[in-house]
Amino acid sequence: RTRAGRTSSDWTAAKSREFAWDVARVVRDDILGDRSAIARAQATVLDPEVGAGGRVTSLGFLRHGRMYAERLNPDELQGMAPEPIPGAFTEDVIAAAADIGAASPEPLLRSYAWRYLRGVRDPNLTQAFLYSLASDGDANVRCQAALALGYLVDEPGVRGALMRATVEDPSTEPPTRGCILSVRAAAQRALQSDDELRAASL
């Protein structure tokens, strides 16, 4: 058919169906690929033989999603998806991650465990985050705990702990590595509503 000086073939019903099947196939393959990759990452997080570093790396995959893990150097990751991948953080995965965040002797691993649990709205995490905010000796770990508590701010004791941290935490400047906020600023941010954060960003 000729239109505006150009010649193209008719868009038939058969071609429409073929196009729709192609789109559906791509979507199906992406979903299956994501599920398979998520299952592998979950298994790694739950495998104590892997070591805490490898388990935290896989935890980061679950929090960032496949796009981040495949297309970016993990050392260059700057942000996370607004919410965790649905179904990625099972009860066992959350427990394993919380154990790393609470018990690892490496501050960097503790901080990343809390970072990757940010947005996981499981009340069972509340006490671990609160304890870390109040007592961890590393400012970056406390910062990540404060930000994670922002998703649990309505749980008992959380709002009060964050308010105390805004004035009592010794960290008034961002850590030299990791969190871009001081612990006091992170606690203040965690207390803000979504509307307040949106207005501040604008």
GROMACS .gro file of N, CA and C in nm, residues 62-165:
model
  312
   62LEU      N    1   1.894  -0.966   4.478
   62LEU     CA    2   1.752  -0.972   4.509
   62LEU      C    3   1.694  -0.833   4.532
   63ARG      N    4   1.777  -0.743   4.583
   63ARG     CA    5   1.726  -0.608   4.612
   63ARG      C    6   1.732  -0.517   4.490
   64HIS      N    7   1.832  -0.537   4.404
   64HIS     CA    8   1.846  -0.450   4.288
   64HIS      C    9   1.767  -0.499   4.168
   65GLY      N   10   1.755  -0.628   4.151
   65GLY     CA   11   1.689  -0.681   4.034
   65GLY      C   12   1.788  -0.716   3.924
   66ARG      N   13   1.741  -0.789   3.824
   66ARG     CA   14   1.831  -0.841   3.722
   66ARG      C   15   1.894  -0.730   3.639
   67MET      N   16   1.819  -0.622   3.610
   67MET     CA   17   1.872  -0.516   3.527
   67MET      C   18   2.001  -0.459   3.588
   68TYR      N   19   1.998  -0.435   3.718
   68TYR     CA   20   2.116  -0.382   3.784
   68TYR      C   21   2.229  -0.484   3.783
   69ALA      N   22   2.197  -0.607   3.816
   69ALA     CA   23   2.302  -0.708   3.832
   69ALA      C   24   2.370  -0.740   3.699
   70GLU      N   25   2.296  -0.736   3.589
   70GLU     CA   26   2.355  -0.776   3.462
   70GLU      C   27   2.423  -0.660   3.389
   71ARG      N   28   2.372  -0.540   3.405
   71ARG     CA   29   2.420  -0.430   3.321
   71ARG      C   30   2.518  -0.337   3.390
   72LEU      N   31   2.530  -0.346   3.520
   72LEU     CA   32   2.618  -0.256   3.591
   72LEU      C   33   2.723  -0.334   3.670
   73ASN      N   34   2.839  -0.273   3.684
   73ASN     CA   35   2.941  -0.327   3.773
   73ASN      C   36   2.888  -0.317   3.916
   74PRO      N   37   2.887  -0.426   3.994
   74PRO     CA   38   2.834  -0.418   4.130
   74PRO      C   39   2.898  -0.308   4.213
   75ASP      N   40   3.025  -0.275   4.186
   75ASP     CA   41   3.091  -0.171   4.263
   75ASP      C   42   3.040  -0.032   4.227
   76GLU      N   43   2.963  -0.022   4.117
   76GLU     CA   44   2.915   0.108   4.072
   76GLU      C   45   2.766   0.127   4.100
   77LEU      N   46   2.705   0.033   4.170
   77LEU     CA   47   2.562   0.046   4.198
   77LEU      C   48   2.538   0.168   4.285
   78GLN      N   49   2.448   0.255   4.241
   78GLN     CA   50   2.421   0.377   4.314
   78GLN      C   51   2.280   0.380   4.372
   79GLY      N   52   2.192   0.300   4.321
   79GLY     CA   53   2.055   0.305   4.370
   79GLY      C   54   1.989   0.169   4.368
   80MET      N   55   1.868   0.164   4.422
   80MET     CA   56   1.794   0.041   4.424
   80MET      C   57   1.655   0.068   4.369
   81ALA      N   58   1.588  -0.039   4.329
   81ALA     CA   59   1.449  -0.024   4.290
   81ALA      C   60   1.369   0.025   4.411
   82PRO      N   61   1.259   0.097   4.387
   82PRO     CA   62   1.182   0.152   4.500
   82PRO      C   63   1.137   0.046   4.600
   83GLU      N   64   1.106  -0.072   4.552
   83GLU     CA   65   1.061  -0.180   4.640
   83GLU      C   66   1.133  -0.309   4.601
   84PRO      N   67   1.149  -0.401   4.696
   84PRO     CA   68   1.211  -0.530   4.663
   84PRO      C   69   1.131  -0.606   4.558
   85ILE      N   70   1.198  -0.698   4.490
   85ILE     CA   71   1.130  -0.783   4.392
   85ILE      C   72   1.025  -0.867   4.465
   86PRO      N   73   0.900  -0.866   4.420
   86PRO     CA   74   0.797  -0.944   4.489
   86PRO      C   75   0.836  -1.092   4.501
   87GLY      N   76   0.825  -1.144   4.621
   87GLY     CA   77   0.854  -1.285   4.644
   87GLY      C   78   1.000  -1.319   4.661
   88ALA      N   79   1.088  -1.220   4.644
   88ALA     CA   80   1.231  -1.250   4.652
   88ALA      C   81   1.276  -1.272   4.797
   89PHE      N   82   1.217  -1.197   4.889
   89PHE     CA   83   1.260  -1.203   5.028
   89PHE      C   84   1.165  -1.293   5.107
   90THR      N   85   1.195  -1.421   5.105
   90THR     CA   86   1.118  -1.517   5.182
   90THR      C   87   1.156  -1.505   5.330
   91GLU      N   88   1.082  -1.574   5.413
   91GLU     CA   89   1.111  -1.571   5.557
   91GLU      C   90   1.252  -1.620   5.586
   92ASP      N   91   1.295  -1.725   5.517
   92ASP     CA   92   1.430  -1.778   5.539
   92ASP      C   93   1.538  -1.682   5.491
   93VAL      N   94   1.514  -1.619   5.376
   93VAL     CA   95   1.612  -1.523   5.324
   93VAL      C   96   1.625  -1.404   5.419
   94ILE      N   97   1.513  -1.355   5.469
   94ILE     CA   98   1.515  -1.242   5.563
   94ILE      C   99   1.593  -1.280   5.688
   95ALA      N  100   1.568  -1.399   5.740
   95ALA     CA  101   1.637  -1.443   5.862
   95ALA      C  102   1.787  -1.455   5.838
   96ALA      N  103   1.827  -1.508   5.723
   96ALA     CA  104   1.969  -1.523   5.693
   96ALA      C  105   2.036  -1.386   5.678
   97ALA      N  106   1.968  -1.294   5.612
   97ALA     CA  107   2.024  -1.160   5.594
   97ALA      C  108   2.035  -1.087   5.728
   98ALA      N  109   1.934  -1.102   5.812
   98ALA     CA  110   1.936  -1.038   5.943
   98ALA      C  111   2.049  -1.092   6.029
   99ASP      N  112   2.077  -1.220   6.015
   99ASP     CA  113   2.187  -1.280   6.091
   99ASP      C  114   2.321  -1.218   6.050
  100ILE      N  115   2.338  -1.196   5.920
  100ILE     CA  116   2.462  -1.131   5.873
  100ILE      C  117   2.470  -0.989   5.926
  101GLY      N  118   2.358  -0.917   5.917
  101GLY     CA  119   2.358  -0.778   5.963
  101GLY      C  120   2.383  -0.763   6.112
  102ALA      N  121   2.340  -0.862   6.187
  102ALA     CA  122   2.356  -0.853   6.332
  102ALA      C  123   2.485  -0.913   6.383
  103ALA      N  124   2.539  -1.012   6.312
  103ALA     CA  125   2.649  -1.089   6.370
  103ALA      C  126   2.780  -1.087   6.293
  104SER      N  127   2.781  -1.039   6.168
  104SER     CA  128   2.906  -1.042   6.092
  104SER      C  129   3.011  -0.954   6.159
  105PRO      N  130   3.136  -1.002   6.168
  105PRO     CA  131   3.243  -0.918   6.225
  105PRO      C  132   3.287  -0.807   6.130
  106GLU      N  133   3.242  -0.810   6.005
  106GLU     CA  134   3.283  -0.711   5.907
  106GLU      C  135   3.178  -0.600   5.897
  107PRO      N  136   3.212  -0.477   5.935
  107PRO     CA  137   3.115  -0.367   5.927
  107PRO      C  138   3.057  -0.348   5.787
  108LEU      N  139   3.139  -0.367   5.684
  108LEU     CA  140   3.090  -0.347   5.548
  108LEU      C  141   2.979  -0.446   5.515
  109LEU      N  142   2.995  -0.571   5.559
  109LEU     CA  143   2.892  -0.671   5.532
  109LEU      C  144   2.766  -0.642   5.614
  110ARG      N  145   2.784  -0.597   5.738
  110ARG     CA  146   2.667  -0.561   5.818
  110ARG      C  147   2.589  -0.447   5.752
  111SER      N  148   2.663  -0.349   5.703
  111SER     CA  149   2.596  -0.233   5.642
  111SER      C  150   2.522  -0.271   5.515
  112TYR      N  151   2.583  -0.359   5.434
  112TYR     CA  152   2.516  -0.399   5.310
  112TYR      C  153   2.396  -0.489   5.338
  113ALA      N  154   2.404  -0.571   5.441
  113ALA     CA  155   2.288  -0.652   5.477
  113ALA      C  156   2.169  -0.563   5.510
  114TRP      N  157   2.193  -0.458   5.589
  114TRP     CA  158   2.084  -0.366   5.623
  114TRP      C  159   2.038  -0.287   5.501
  115ARG      N  160   2.133  -0.247   5.418
  115ARG     CA  161   2.098  -0.173   5.296
  115ARG      C  162   2.005  -0.255   5.207
  116TYR      N  163   2.037  -0.381   5.190
  116TYR     CA  164   1.957  -0.464   5.100
  116TYR      C  165   1.826  -0.510   5.164
  117LEU      N  166   1.814  -0.497   5.295
  117LEU     CA  167   1.686  -0.526   5.360
  117LEU      C  168   1.597  -0.402   5.367
  118ARG      N  169   1.647  -0.289   5.320
  118ARG     CA  170   1.566  -0.167   5.319
  118ARG      C  171   1.446  -0.187   5.228
  119GLY      N  172   1.330  -0.157   5.279
  119GLY     CA  173   1.207  -0.176   5.203
  119GLY      C  174   1.139  -0.308   5.229
  120VAL      N  175   1.206  -0.399   5.300
  120VAL     CA  176   1.143  -0.525   5.340
  120VAL      C  177   1.065  -0.497   5.468
  121ARG      N  178   0.937  -0.493   5.457
  121ARG     CA  179   0.853  -0.446   5.568
  121ARG      C  180   0.812  -0.562   5.659
  122ASP      N  181   0.909  -0.629   5.714
  122ASP     CA  182   0.885  -0.742   5.802
  122ASP      C  183   0.905  -0.696   5.946
  123PRO      N  184   0.800  -0.693   6.027
  123PRO     CA  185   0.814  -0.647   6.166
  123PRO      C  186   0.918  -0.725   6.246
  124ASN      N  187   0.947  -0.849   6.204
  124ASN     CA  188   1.047  -0.927   6.276
  124ASN      C  189   1.187  -0.867   6.266
  125LEU      N  190   1.208  -0.776   6.171
  125LEU     CA  191   1.338  -0.711   6.157
  125LEU      C  192   1.354  -0.593   6.253
  126THR      N  193   1.246  -0.548   6.311
  126THR     CA  194   1.248  -0.423   6.387
  126THR      C  195   1.353  -0.424   6.497
  127GLN      N  196   1.355  -0.527   6.579
  127GLN     CA  197   1.446  -0.528   6.693
  127GLN      C  198   1.592  -0.532   6.649
  128ALA      N  199   1.621  -0.605   6.542
  128ALA     CA  200   1.759  -0.610   6.494
  128ALA      C  201   1.804  -0.473   6.445
  129PHE      N  202   1.717  -0.404   6.371
  129PHE     CA  203   1.750  -0.269   6.325
  129PHE      C  204   1.767  -0.173   6.441
  130LEU      N  205   1.676  -0.180   6.538
  130LEU     CA  206   1.683  -0.090   6.654
  130LEU      C  207   1.811  -0.112   6.733
  131TYR      N  208   1.846  -0.238   6.755
  131TYR     CA  209   1.968  -0.267   6.830
  131TYR      C  210   2.090  -0.214   6.755
  132SER      N  211   2.091  -0.234   6.626
  132SER     CA  212   2.204  -0.187   6.546
  132SER      C  213   2.214  -0.035   6.549
  133LEU      N  214   2.100   0.034   6.536
  133LEU     CA  215   2.100   0.180   6.541
  133LEU      C  216   2.153   0.231   6.674
  134ALA      N  217   2.120   0.161   6.780
  134ALA     CA  218   2.158   0.208   6.913
  134ALA      C  219   2.299   0.169   6.953
  135SER      N  220   2.353   0.059   6.899
  135SER     CA  221   2.476   0.008   6.958
  135SER      C  222   2.589  -0.027   6.862
  136ASP      N  223   2.563  -0.031   6.730
  136ASP     CA  224   2.672  -0.069   6.640
  136ASP      C  225   2.780   0.040   6.641
  137GLY      N  226   2.905  -0.001   6.647
  137GLY     CA  227   3.015   0.094   6.654
  137GLY      C  228   3.051   0.161   6.523
  138ASP      N  229   2.992   0.115   6.412
  138ASP     CA  230   3.024   0.170   6.281
  138ASP      C  231   2.911   0.263   6.235
  139ALA      N  232   2.945   0.387   6.203
  139ALA     CA  233   2.843   0.486   6.166
  139ALA      C  234   2.769   0.446   6.039
  140ASN      N  235   2.838   0.384   5.943
  140ASN     CA  236   2.772   0.344   5.820
  140ASN      C  237   2.666   0.238   5.846
  141VAL      N  238   2.694   0.146   5.937
  141VAL     CA  239   2.595   0.043   5.972
  141VAL      C  240   2.474   0.108   6.038
  142ARG      N  241   2.499   0.200   6.131
  142ARG     CA  242   2.388   0.268   6.198
  142ARG      C  243   2.305   0.349   6.098
  143CYS      N  244   2.373   0.410   6.002
  143CYS     CA  245   2.303   0.487   5.899
  143CYS      C  246   2.208   0.397   5.820
  144GLN      N  247   2.258   0.281   5.777
  144GLN     CA  248   2.174   0.190   5.700
  144GLN      C  249   2.059   0.135   5.785
  145ALA      N  250   2.084   0.112   5.912
  145ALA     CA  251   1.977   0.066   6.001
  145ALA      C  252   1.869   0.173   6.014
  146ALA      N  253   1.910   0.298   6.025
  146ALA     CA  254   1.813   0.407   6.036
  146ALA      C  255   1.726   0.416   5.911
  147LEU      N  256   1.788   0.408   5.795
  147LEU     CA  257   1.712   0.417   5.671
  147LEU      C  258   1.617   0.299   5.655
  148ALA      N  259   1.661   0.179   5.698
  148ALA     CA  260   1.574   0.062   5.691
  148ALA      C  261   1.455   0.076   5.784
  149LEU      N  262   1.477   0.140   5.899
  149LEU     CA  263   1.368   0.160   5.995
  149LEU      C  264   1.263   0.256   5.942
  150GLY      N  265   1.298   0.336   5.842
  150GLY     CA  266   1.200   0.425   5.783
  150GLY      C  267   1.081   0.351   5.723
  151TYR      N  268   1.101   0.224   5.686
  151TYR     CA  269   0.992   0.143   5.632
  151TYR      C  270   0.912   0.073   5.741
  152LEU      N  271   0.959   0.085   5.865
  152LEU     CA  272   0.892   0.021   5.978
  152LEU      C  273   0.860   0.124   6.086
  153VAL      N  274   0.846   0.249   6.046
  153VAL     CA  275   0.838   0.358   6.142
  153VAL      C  276   0.716   0.350   6.233
  154ASP      N  277   0.613   0.279   6.190
  154ASP     CA  278   0.493   0.267   6.273
  154ASP      C  279   0.497   0.148   6.369
  155GLU      N  280   0.606   0.072   6.365
  155GLU     CA  281   0.621  -0.037   6.461
  155GLU      C  282   0.656   0.020   6.599
  156PRO      N  283   0.619  -0.050   6.706
  156PRO     CA  284   0.646   0.002   6.841
  156PRO      C  285   0.792   0.034   6.865
  157GLY      N  286   0.819   0.152   6.918
  157GLY     CA  287   0.954   0.193   6.956
  157GLY      C  288   1.037   0.253   6.845
  158VAL      N  289   0.993   0.241   6.721
  158VAL     CA  290   1.077   0.285   6.611
  158VAL      C  291   1.084   0.438   6.602
  159ARG      N  292   0.971   0.503   6.606
  159ARG     CA  293   0.971   0.649   6.591
  159ARG      C  294   1.053   0.715   6.701
  160GLY      N  295   1.037   0.668   6.824
  160GLY     CA  296   1.112   0.726   6.935
  160GLY      C  297   1.262   0.705   6.919
  161ALA      N  298   1.302   0.585   6.874
  161ALA     CA  299   1.444   0.557   6.855
  161ALA      C  300   1.504   0.645   6.746
  162LEU      N  301   1.428   0.666   6.640
  162LEU     CA  302   1.478   0.752   6.533
  162LEU      C  303   1.488   0.897   6.579
  163MET      N  304   1.391   0.941   6.656
  163MET     CA  305   1.395   1.080   6.706
  163MET      C  306   1.516   1.100   6.797
  164ARG      N  307   1.546   1.000   6.881
  164ARG     CA  308   1.664   1.011   6.967
  164ARG      C  309   1.792   1.016   6.883
  165ALA      N  310   1.795   0.935   6.778
  165ALA     CA  311   1.915   0.932   6.694
  165ALA      C  312   1.940   1.064   6.623
   0.00000   0.00000   0.00000
